[in-house]
Amino acid sequence: MRFVLRFVPPILTLLCLFMIGLILFERQLAGLTLNVSALQSFKILFISLILEAFPFILLGVIVSSLLQVFVSDRLIQRLTPKNPIGGVLFGSLLGLLFPLCECGMIPVVRRLIRKGMPAYIGLVFILAGPILNPIVYTSTYTAFRSQPEIAYSRMALAFAVTVMIGLLLYRFMRFNPLRHDKPTLGIQNAGHSHSHNHSHVHTHSHEHDHSHEISGTGFRGRFTSVLSHASDEFFEMGKYLIFGALLTAWIQTSISRSTLTGIGDHPWFSHLFMMGFAFILSICSTSDAFVAASFGGTFSSGSLLAFLVFGPMIDLKNTLMLLSTFKTKVVLWLILMCGVFVLIGSYLIEYFYLN
Amino acid sequence: MIHHLIRGIILTGFAFLIVYLVRSDNLTLYIAPRMAGYVKVSALVLYAAAIYQFYAAFQTWMGRTAAVDCGCDHTPSHSLLKNTLIYGLFVFPLALGFLLPDTMMGSSLAAKKGISLSGSQSINRPDETASASSQEGPIDELDRLFPSDIYTESYAKNGKKLYLQDVIKVEEKQFIETLTTIDLYREQYIGKTIELSGFVYREEKMSEQQFVVSRFAMNCCSADSLPYGLMISSPEAIHFDNDTWLQVRGTIMIGTYNGNEIIIVKAQKLEQIAAPDSPYVYPDYDFGL
């Protein structure tokens, strides 16, 4: 997996450069089988996925930077519950207070974990936040006017799945899930929460030594440091976002939906199929209900439910963004747990409640 | 320093891409109007971040470090190849955005996304007997024609309104809602005249006299948009290529396609029109309120 992560983005970038070349020399290569209308479709989807995510990702990195600069680690540690049940409930219901989209959530959660919030709470928030919030509830309710039970069961299933995953993470995750991070960092930083006027040297095990100098106290200093964090984090998250958007747009322009629905028609596969479909579509949780509604005639309510719960938790775009922040092992376990629980849960709800 | 400069240029590039799309009125080809405000604000933020990057580059050039402590590691990689590739990834959408002309979604994407010929599928047809008994007081003729339960009430109301019109005009504002209503109560509308506009789309299974007049419905962005439309039947069908924009006036009939019962509009008048400035339609969130 690490191998894939390391080599796939560069290879794809090479392909991109090649495609830029093709675009620049379009006239000369007109004879080459470069399908113009497919390229146009690709461009529309690619650019729109990026533009749509920008406001959320910017909001995410700004909130993350504000947290870093203005909120002390101690405050975060005091506010998060110590009790695992409380922690899991806190994480899964945090979305009610901060209805952020999944793109914006990852930088914020990473910051919170670095500042001492228990990692399992952060992961639960990442999974639950995009579903358990008022905006998503309203849009699901609007899209399924004639079946409000879809909106109810979407909330219920998301809550049940995240609580189970949260408890499992609390019980079994015994290491820091963050990538490129020293486990003691959160504690190290706890000491100097308020006075940002001393300089010190961090030694990073895998990088060269470099000294951080505080550029100044007061509003101006803090303002520049917010901007500095925000733009650095924007680039860190952005490369995964763009890569994810690229893959998503490419898949959507090259595989047609009728081919897919042909595969997914079998009742036993329909749940699994809709989850896979949600994965490659990678659309925002506030608008996926309308897409699900368009499948109403072809697929059972239970498989639509699987689509609506699994998609916001795990999709192609956010898997890449998760991989930028969390260790590969953690991300794979999350995908597996979400997949299994949503699959079982959507069958149970379909059997006992829907229909 | 070079990193700050490159990052500054990329951030400016994205900010300008958004400004460029807004100035050329093409932002709505990618993003729904309700999202456009947020995207415009993010252009400002990107621009502020770009200015910071230039400032940091200047500071480094002057020999001062602008780095701040954050307990995390943002140091860019030292491999030249890796850096080129990563920045290339950011430049790619910029290049696409500026170099390729902005186009609207048309029949080639409609083929990939799969068209809906009967409005929104999530609405179940109401049970006719159940609703008749639930009504209080005298039931007039219209209520009998448009039975409803609590979920389809707004469609029944809209249906009665449309029923009383001489010509049913499918407006942009409630495009999906109108198509859904008409499909829901299609038997009542047989023989009525309908008017709509959209682009021409064809599938292989359609006959030579058939095509679909369709509009893309968008929620947030192009990735979640889906084409909705009505089947048109006309002897002149072959004269119109895919993606031609048409204003159609015709009579509502019922036919079958792919084994499903659908509405077919028998065209009386087909008029080629220019593609509208706002080619997409959006769900009406106030419908039925």
XYZ file of C-alpha atoms in Angstrom:
644
model
C 0.000 0.000 0.000
C 2.805 2.377 0.857
C 4.357 1.428 -2.432
C 1.154 2.323 -4.266
C 0.883 5.629 -2.469
C 4.427 6.474 -3.220
C 4.457 5.714 -6.899
C 0.924 6.132 -8.167
C 0.632 9.929 -7.715
C 3.900 10.618 -9.560
C 2.965 8.269 -12.391
C -0.432 9.880 -12.715
C 1.140 13.288 -12.698
C 3.348 12.203 -15.555
C 0.226 11.151 -17.403
C -1.266 14.543 -16.630
C 1.754 16.322 -18.017
C 1.439 14.143 -21.066
C -2.200 15.148 -21.416
C -1.314 18.828 -21.032
C 1.144 18.251 -23.832
C -1.604 16.704 -25.915
C -3.867 19.661 -25.270
C -1.168 22.146 -26.192
C -0.422 20.348 -29.419
C -4.006 19.436 -30.123
C -3.914 20.600 -33.729
C -0.903 18.522 -34.673
C -2.245 15.439 -32.967
C -5.805 15.745 -34.176
C -5.431 12.441 -35.968
C -4.568 10.726 -32.717
C -7.510 9.046 -31.042
C -8.034 11.681 -28.402
C -11.747 11.840 -27.970
C -12.525 15.532 -27.660
C -16.001 15.224 -26.227
C -14.771 12.756 -23.604
C -12.001 15.174 -22.681
C -14.519 17.989 -22.367
C -16.733 15.867 -20.132
C -13.698 14.966 -18.071
C -12.768 18.619 -17.719
C -16.266 19.618 -16.573
C -16.382 16.934 -13.886
C -12.777 17.380 -12.778
C -12.924 21.173 -12.406
C -16.348 21.102 -10.793
C -15.284 18.508 -8.207
C -12.287 20.673 -7.291
C -14.228 23.944 -7.204
C -16.951 22.377 -5.113
C -14.439 21.117 -2.558
C -12.443 24.365 -2.321
C -14.725 26.266 0.069
C -14.883 23.302 2.427
C -11.225 22.442 2.341
C -10.298 26.098 2.872
C -12.721 26.348 5.755
C -11.186 23.170 7.166
C -7.586 24.356 6.974
C -8.511 27.771 8.378
C -10.389 26.283 11.326
C -7.455 23.943 11.854
C -4.990 26.857 11.840
C -7.158 28.953 14.137
C -7.319 26.020 16.544
C -3.545 25.727 16.404
C -2.860 29.387 16.999
C -5.616 30.430 19.359
C -6.767 27.360 21.288
C -4.503 25.736 23.827
C -3.888 22.005 23.958
C -4.951 21.983 27.553
C -8.380 23.367 26.713
C -8.915 20.691 24.071
C -7.817 17.987 26.475
C -10.127 19.305 29.170
C -13.131 19.514 26.841
C -12.919 15.996 25.449
C -14.611 13.324 27.536
C -12.396 10.766 29.277
C -14.972 7.992 29.367
C -14.988 5.903 26.139
C -18.779 5.775 25.829
C -18.972 9.519 26.330
C -16.103 9.986 23.883
C -17.753 7.934 21.163
C -21.087 9.700 21.619
C -19.300 13.058 21.656
C -17.465 12.226 18.421
C -20.522 10.977 16.595
C -22.731 13.902 17.587
C -20.129 16.649 17.045
C -21.474 16.963 13.507
C -24.658 18.516 14.917
C -22.571 21.475 16.073
C -20.143 21.629 13.137
C -21.901 20.589 9.951
C -18.728 20.366 7.888
C -18.299 18.415 4.705
C -15.856 15.502 4.765
C -13.227 17.441 2.790
C -13.057 20.101 5.471
C -13.083 17.709 8.368
C -9.806 15.883 7.919
C -7.419 18.818 8.593
C -9.475 19.865 11.615
C -9.485 16.381 13.096
C -5.771 15.938 12.511
C -5.146 19.172 14.370
C -7.423 18.135 17.231
C -5.662 14.773 17.561
C -2.267 16.485 17.578
C -3.537 18.787 20.264
C -4.395 15.867 22.489
C -7.911 14.766 21.613
C -8.087 10.943 21.756
C -7.676 9.595 18.215
C -10.732 7.332 18.324
C -12.998 10.341 18.925
C -11.479 12.112 15.928
C -11.962 9.103 13.653
C -15.559 8.705 14.801
C -16.158 12.379 14.003
C -14.716 11.922 10.509
C -17.110 9.037 9.862
C -20.228 10.421 11.535
C -19.921 14.156 10.866
C -20.836 14.105 7.163
C -24.087 12.234 7.865
C -25.263 13.092 11.354
C -25.872 16.772 10.791
C -28.969 18.883 10.177
C -28.106 19.869 6.590
C -27.772 16.286 5.405
C -30.929 15.245 7.248
C -32.926 17.998 5.536
C -31.582 17.231 2.073
C -32.275 13.508 2.464
C -35.766 14.254 3.684
C -36.380 16.549 0.691
C -35.019 14.068 -1.826
C -37.104 11.203 -0.442
C -40.341 13.069 0.142
C -42.440 9.993 -0.229
C -40.214 7.773 1.930
C -39.217 9.729 5.027
C -38.151 6.454 6.634
C -35.049 6.594 4.394
C -33.960 9.794 6.148
C -34.652 8.298 9.606
C -32.855 5.062 8.909
C -29.907 6.878 7.318
C -29.323 8.773 10.554
C -29.917 5.704 12.720
C -27.638 3.398 10.738
C -24.848 5.987 10.565
C -25.062 6.465 14.318
C -25.047 2.741 15.069
C -22.127 2.055 12.724
C -19.966 4.881 14.061
C -20.632 3.992 17.691
C -19.578 0.395 17.037
C -16.469 1.449 15.158
C -15.620 3.986 17.853
C -15.812 1.395 20.604
C -13.722 -1.070 18.593
C -11.111 1.619 17.918
C -11.031 2.525 21.595
C -10.525 -1.093 22.573
C -8.037 -2.199 19.915
C -6.162 0.822 18.556
C -3.065 1.039 20.686
C -0.918 3.375 18.606
C -0.974 6.848 17.166
C -2.903 6.606 13.877
C -1.381 9.773 12.406
C 1.147 9.448 9.642
C 4.557 11.172 10.014
C 4.057 12.080 13.587
C 5.938 11.462 16.763
C 3.667 9.951 19.372
C 4.881 12.311 22.076
C 4.273 15.463 20.102
C 0.928 16.256 21.652
C 2.376 16.095 25.120
C 5.475 18.078 24.180
C 3.406 20.913 22.950
C 1.138 20.975 25.940
C 3.702 22.945 27.853
C 3.757 26.158 25.889
C 0.194 26.904 25.198
C -0.144 30.589 25.912
C 3.149 32.364 25.436
C 4.129 32.151 21.810
C 7.287 34.141 22.280
C 10.076 31.649 22.705
C 11.876 29.721 20.054
C 12.980 26.139 20.278
C 14.320 23.365 18.134
C 12.439 20.237 17.176
C 14.332 17.245 15.932
C 12.351 15.265 13.439
C 13.452 11.716 13.100
C 12.896 11.411 9.372
C 13.706 14.910 8.232
C 16.588 17.258 8.734
C 16.784 19.462 11.799
C 15.151 22.789 11.405
C 14.379 25.492 13.818
C 11.005 27.114 14.150
C 11.130 30.751 14.942
C 8.052 32.460 16.176
C 7.484 35.352 13.864
C 5.906 37.546 16.459
C 3.262 37.885 19.054
C 0.207 40.052 18.877
C -2.456 40.036 16.239
C -0.205 40.448 13.218
C 2.061 37.593 14.188
C -0.859 35.321 14.843
C -2.567 36.348 11.632
C 0.495 35.512 9.536
C 0.894 32.225 11.310
C -2.742 31.325 10.573
C -2.118 32.092 6.900
C 1.099 30.124 6.911
C -0.535 27.023 8.383
C -3.556 27.336 6.196
C -1.637 27.576 2.943
C 0.758 24.780 3.872
C -2.096 22.522 4.826
C -3.996 23.486 1.710
C -1.150 22.081 -0.364
C -0.879 18.962 1.754
C -4.604 18.184 1.433
C -4.931 19.651 -2.039
C -2.727 17.135 -3.761
C -4.881 14.285 -2.534
C -8.072 16.152 -3.343
C -6.946 16.846 -6.903
C -5.732 13.302 -7.372
C -9.042 11.985 -6.064
C -11.039 14.331 -8.279
C -8.938 13.228 -11.237
C -9.649 9.543 -10.653
C -13.336 10.164 -9.972
C -13.820 12.262 -13.100
C -11.929 9.727 -15.182
C -14.030 6.806 -13.935
C -17.271 8.718 -14.419
C -16.441 9.679 -17.981
C -15.215 6.255 -18.995
C -17.731 3.880 -17.422
C -21.403 4.377 -18.112
C -24.043 3.947 -15.482
C -26.077 1.504 -17.516
C -23.079 -0.861 -17.644
C -22.823 -0.588 -13.885
C -26.507 -1.106 -13.183
C -26.333 -4.161 -15.425
C -23.872 -5.683 -12.972
C -25.716 -4.573 -9.872
C -29.170 -5.831 -10.733
C -28.944 -9.039 -8.748
C -30.712 -8.550 -5.386
C -27.847 -10.084 -3.421
C -25.284 -7.813 -4.977
C -27.326 -4.638 -5.023
C -26.208 -3.451 -1.561
C -22.571 -4.151 -2.238
C -22.901 -2.643 -5.668
C -24.452 0.596 -4.447
C -21.677 0.922 -1.870
C -19.066 0.514 -4.565
C -20.928 3.015 -6.672
C -20.969 5.528 -3.807
C -17.239 4.948 -3.427
C -16.378 5.890 -7.002
C -18.913 8.721 -7.275
C -17.338 10.611 -4.338
C -20.066 13.226 -4.170
C -20.784 15.467 -1.239
C -23.072 14.092 1.457
C -25.411 17.057 1.135
C -26.315 16.228 -2.449
C -25.976 12.459 -2.683
C -29.565 11.905 -1.583
C -30.809 13.359 -4.871
C -28.574 11.017 -6.812
C -29.794 8.092 -4.725
C -33.381 9.151 -5.368
C -32.796 8.831 -9.104
C -32.111 5.124 -8.540
C -35.430 4.665 -6.745
C -37.012 2.671 -9.549
C -34.104 0.309 -10.130
C -32.786 -0.467 -6.656
C -34.295 -1.508 -3.339
C -34.568 0.988 -0.487
C -32.050 -1.017 1.517
C -29.372 -0.703 -1.126
C -30.070 3.035 -1.433
C -29.579 3.214 2.316
C -26.230 1.439 1.979
C -25.286 4.007 -0.672
C -26.317 6.900 1.566
C -24.477 5.695 4.650
C -21.309 4.234 3.151
C -20.634 6.991 0.584
C -20.141 9.884 2.999
C -18.029 7.738 5.339
C -15.726 6.248 2.734
C -15.273 7.295 -0.860
C -12.452 7.524 -3.344
C -11.730 11.201 -2.772
C -11.772 11.039 0.980
C -9.868 7.751 1.157
C -6.975 9.535 -0.512
C -7.330 12.431 1.899
C -7.470 10.030 4.854
C -4.300 8.362 3.590
C -2.576 11.741 3.604
C -3.214 12.006 7.326
C -3.590 8.536 8.794
C -1.487 5.405 8.559
C -2.427 3.047 5.749
C -3.263 0.268 8.216
C -5.765 2.468 10.036
C -7.440 3.576 6.807
C -7.765 -0.013 5.573
C -9.311 -1.120 8.864
C -11.744 1.793 8.733
C -12.818 0.892 5.196
C -13.254 -2.749 6.150
C -15.254 -1.999 9.293
C -17.478 0.577 7.569
C -18.058 -1.798 4.668
C -19.038 -4.778 6.807
C -21.183 -2.862 9.304
C -23.025 -0.833 6.678
C -23.666 -3.936 4.604
C -25.069 -5.924 7.520
C -26.921 -2.926 8.931
C -28.606 -2.049 5.655
C -29.804 -5.644 5.211
C -31.202 -5.715 8.738
C -32.969 -2.368 8.381
C -34.380 -3.357 5.009
C -35.683 -6.609 6.446
C -37.204 -5.234 9.631
C -38.116 -1.626 8.910
C -38.273 -0.624 5.258
C -40.873 -2.166 2.927
C 12.048 30.408 -1.214
C 11.340 28.751 -4.520
C 8.597 26.725 -2.852
C 6.910 29.848 -1.572
C 7.073 31.380 -5.028
C 5.649 28.337 -6.806
C 2.920 27.955 -4.208
C 2.091 31.625 -4.478
C 1.770 31.324 -8.235
C -0.440 28.220 -7.998
C -2.723 29.819 -5.409
C -3.011 32.951 -7.547
C -3.769 30.700 -10.499
C -6.709 29.071 -8.730
C -7.994 32.436 -7.507
C -7.809 33.792 -11.059
C -9.443 30.681 -12.490
C -12.464 31.330 -10.269
C -12.490 35.044 -11.124
C -12.193 34.204 -14.802
C -15.131 31.796 -14.612
C -17.222 34.375 -12.769
C -16.377 37.142 -15.244
C -17.211 34.961 -18.246
C -20.458 33.803 -16.588
C -19.264 30.235 -16.866
C -19.062 29.350 -13.182
C -22.618 27.979 -13.323
C -21.441 25.386 -15.848
C -19.523 23.763 -12.977
C -21.243 24.785 -9.771
C -24.881 25.305 -8.783
C -25.820 28.943 -8.065
C -26.411 28.210 -4.392
C -22.772 27.100 -4.099
C -21.345 29.926 -6.227
C -21.140 32.384 -3.336
C -18.923 30.048 -1.318
C -16.660 29.464 -4.295
C -16.276 33.225 -4.816
C -15.316 33.683 -1.177
C -12.770 30.904 -1.505
C -11.170 32.841 -4.383
C -10.537 35.670 -1.909
C -9.049 33.277 0.633
C -6.830 31.669 -2.003
C -5.672 35.113 -3.009
C -4.850 36.062 0.585
C -2.866 32.843 0.964
C -1.029 33.605 -2.279
C -0.047 37.031 -1.003
C 1.234 35.442 2.165
C 3.348 33.027 0.123
C 4.886 35.894 -1.843
C 5.530 37.731 1.411
C 7.215 34.638 2.852
C 9.319 34.277 -0.276
C 10.379 37.898 0.094
C 11.208 37.371 3.793
C 13.349 34.355 2.981
C 15.085 36.291 0.257
C 15.856 39.013 2.771
C 17.426 36.395 4.979
C 14.698 36.191 7.602
C 12.845 32.990 8.375
C 9.118 33.224 8.213
C 8.511 29.744 9.553
C 6.287 29.338 12.563
C 6.043 26.625 15.109
C 3.147 24.277 14.745
C 4.432 21.010 16.089
C 4.027 19.538 12.656
C 6.166 19.091 9.659
C 5.392 20.983 6.492
C 8.903 20.864 5.074
C 8.619 20.151 1.375
C 10.437 17.156 0.014
C 13.942 17.634 -1.291
C 13.556 15.470 -4.336
C 13.319 17.630 -7.434
C 11.393 15.015 -9.402
C 8.834 14.521 -6.660
C 8.303 18.248 -6.289
C 7.850 18.723 -10.009
C 5.274 15.964 -10.068
C 3.348 17.301 -7.100
C 3.253 20.829 -8.441
C 2.378 19.378 -11.845
C -0.694 17.833 -10.247
C -1.796 21.314 -9.157
C -0.968 22.881 -12.503
C -2.962 20.261 -14.423
C -6.477 21.488 -13.481
C -5.310 25.068 -13.983
C -4.096 24.245 -17.478
C -7.342 22.435 -18.286
C -9.364 25.293 -16.855
C -7.639 28.039 -18.781
C -6.745 26.293 -22.017
C -9.785 24.218 -22.880
C -12.941 26.148 -23.749
C -15.774 25.917 -21.223
C -18.547 23.721 -22.530
C -21.827 22.568 -21.113
C -22.712 18.990 -20.341
C -24.383 17.376 -23.299
C -25.450 14.084 -24.762
C -22.106 12.300 -24.355
C -22.252 12.744 -20.567
C -25.980 12.024 -20.552
C -25.155 8.648 -22.100
C -22.687 7.928 -19.281
C -24.962 9.112 -16.517
C -28.141 7.472 -17.768
C -31.229 9.538 -18.502
C -34.445 9.619 -16.513
C -37.538 9.704 -18.711
C -40.102 9.720 -15.928
C -39.081 12.428 -13.486
C -37.827 11.620 -10.043
C -38.027 7.901 -9.350
C -38.322 8.184 -5.611
C -42.008 9.071 -5.692
C -44.330 6.096 -5.433
C -47.661 6.220 -7.138
C -50.311 6.810 -4.502
C -52.839 4.137 -3.794
C -56.053 5.402 -5.377
C -58.591 3.745 -3.134
C -56.846 4.691 0.092
C -56.762 8.375 -0.660
C -60.354 8.637 -1.781
C -61.641 7.515 1.583
C -59.254 9.706 3.536
C -60.679 12.865 1.996
C -63.294 14.652 4.032
C -66.355 16.333 2.615
C -67.512 16.187 -0.961
C -64.917 15.012 -3.433
C -64.954 17.001 -6.611
C -63.946 15.784 -10.024
C -60.355 17.036 -9.833
C -59.624 15.327 -6.527
C -60.777 12.064 -8.018
C -58.395 12.486 -10.953
C -55.467 13.380 -8.713
C -55.495 11.017 -5.741
C -52.749 11.587 -3.217
C -51.385 10.491 0.113
C -49.519 12.751 2.522
C -46.277 12.323 0.589
C -47.623 13.118 -2.853
C -49.946 15.909 -1.798
C -47.757 18.637 -3.292
C -47.590 16.747 -6.587
C -51.351 16.339 -6.696
C -51.769 20.064 -6.060
C -49.302 20.897 -8.810
C -50.999 18.335 -11.037
C -54.391 20.034 -10.703
C -52.797 23.386 -11.512
C -51.155 21.980 -14.647
C -54.342 20.157 -15.634
C -56.272 23.406 -15.861
C -53.741 25.040 -18.191
C -54.380 25.006 -21.948
C -50.721 24.419 -22.709
C -48.523 22.832 -20.053
C -45.283 24.760 -20.085
C -42.374 22.957 -18.452
C -40.535 25.896 -16.917
C -36.884 25.866 -15.901
C -37.761 26.694 -12.319
C -39.654 23.497 -11.574
C -38.396 21.299 -14.381
C -37.962 18.071 -12.422
C -41.030 18.656 -10.263
C -43.230 19.260 -13.322
C -41.938 16.178 -15.150
C -42.443 14.101 -12.013
C -46.005 15.371 -11.608
C -46.898 14.676 -15.219
C -45.419 11.202 -15.030
C -47.159 10.457 -11.748
C -50.602 11.275 -13.189
C -49.807 10.531 -16.820
C -53.193 9.002 -17.682
C -54.977 12.287 -16.898
C -52.772 14.242 -19.296
C -53.203 12.131 -22.442
C -54.034 14.426 -25.338
C -52.876 17.591 -23.538
C -50.428 19.971 -25.194
C -47.018 20.383 -23.589
C -44.118 22.722 -24.273
C -40.512 22.275 -23.192
C -36.961 23.011 -24.312
C -33.713 21.092 -24.004
C -30.941 19.404 -25.932
C -31.370 16.415 -28.221
C -30.154 13.085 -26.878
C -30.402 9.643 -28.424
C -29.877 6.071 -27.384
C -29.245 3.154 -29.691
C -32.541 1.475 -28.866
C -34.586 4.459 -29.988
C -36.191 4.400 -33.414
C -35.330 6.855 -36.171
C -38.357 8.941 -35.315
C -37.493 9.221 -31.651
C -35.174 11.301 -29.524
C -35.170 12.768 -26.049
C -35.297 16.460 -25.199
C -33.383 16.733 -21.994
C -31.956 19.061 -19.366
C -29.274 18.367 -16.790
C -30.421 18.853 -13.208
C -27.675 19.909 -10.830
C -27.590 19.936 -7.037
C -24.105 21.054 -6.046
C -21.790 20.503 -8.984
C -21.588 18.732 -12.334
C -20.521 15.503 -10.674
C -23.906 15.056 -9.024
C -26.011 16.286 -11.928
C -28.324 13.949 -13.815
C -30.199 14.344 -17.092
C -34.006 14.423 -17.056
C -36.125 14.581 -20.180
C -39.114 13.489 -22.234
C -39.235 11.196 -25.233
C -40.233 13.033 -28.409
C -41.622 11.327 -31.458
C -41.546 13.092 -34.799
C -41.082 12.146 -38.458
C -38.569 14.991 -38.724
C -36.415 13.572 -35.943
C -33.481 12.679 -38.176
C -32.961 16.338 -39.110
C -31.771 17.208 -35.621
C -28.325 16.182 -34.421
C -27.470 15.306 -30.870
C -26.919 18.346 -28.619
C -29.060 20.614 -30.791
C -31.233 22.799 -28.590
C -34.928 22.588 -29.404
C -38.158 24.166 -28.302
C -40.782 21.449 -28.584
C -44.558 21.674 -28.604
C -46.502 18.463 -28.777
C -49.263 16.194 -27.554
C -48.814 13.894 -24.571
C -49.244 10.200 -25.282
C -48.270 7.030 -23.490
C -45.905 4.482 -24.925
C -43.295 2.010 -23.818
C -39.526 2.130 -23.901
C -37.218 -0.566 -22.512
C -40.267 -2.294 -21.103
C -41.366 0.689 -19.022
C -44.467 2.732 -19.581
C -43.393 6.293 -20.312
C -44.757 9.543 -21.681
C -44.111 10.153 -25.353
C -44.664 13.609 -26.769
C -45.915 13.559 -30.344
C -44.336 16.696 -31.750
C -46.471 19.321 -33.462
C -43.755 21.908 -33.732
C -39.977 21.592 -33.426
C -38.013 24.798 -33.373
C -34.247 25.026 -33.149
C -33.136 27.553 -30.528
C -29.830 28.858 -29.210
C -28.524 27.161 -26.069
C -29.763 29.168 -23.082
C -27.367 31.060 -20.809
C -28.354 28.815 -17.937
C -28.500 25.378 -19.551
C -29.032 23.459 -16.301
C -32.061 23.180 -14.068
C -32.057 22.919 -10.283
C -34.362 21.223 -7.811
C -36.858 23.683 -6.392
C -36.445 23.468 -2.629
C -39.615 25.462 -2.009
C -41.768 23.068 -4.023
C -44.851 22.048 -2.130
C -44.252 24.382 0.784
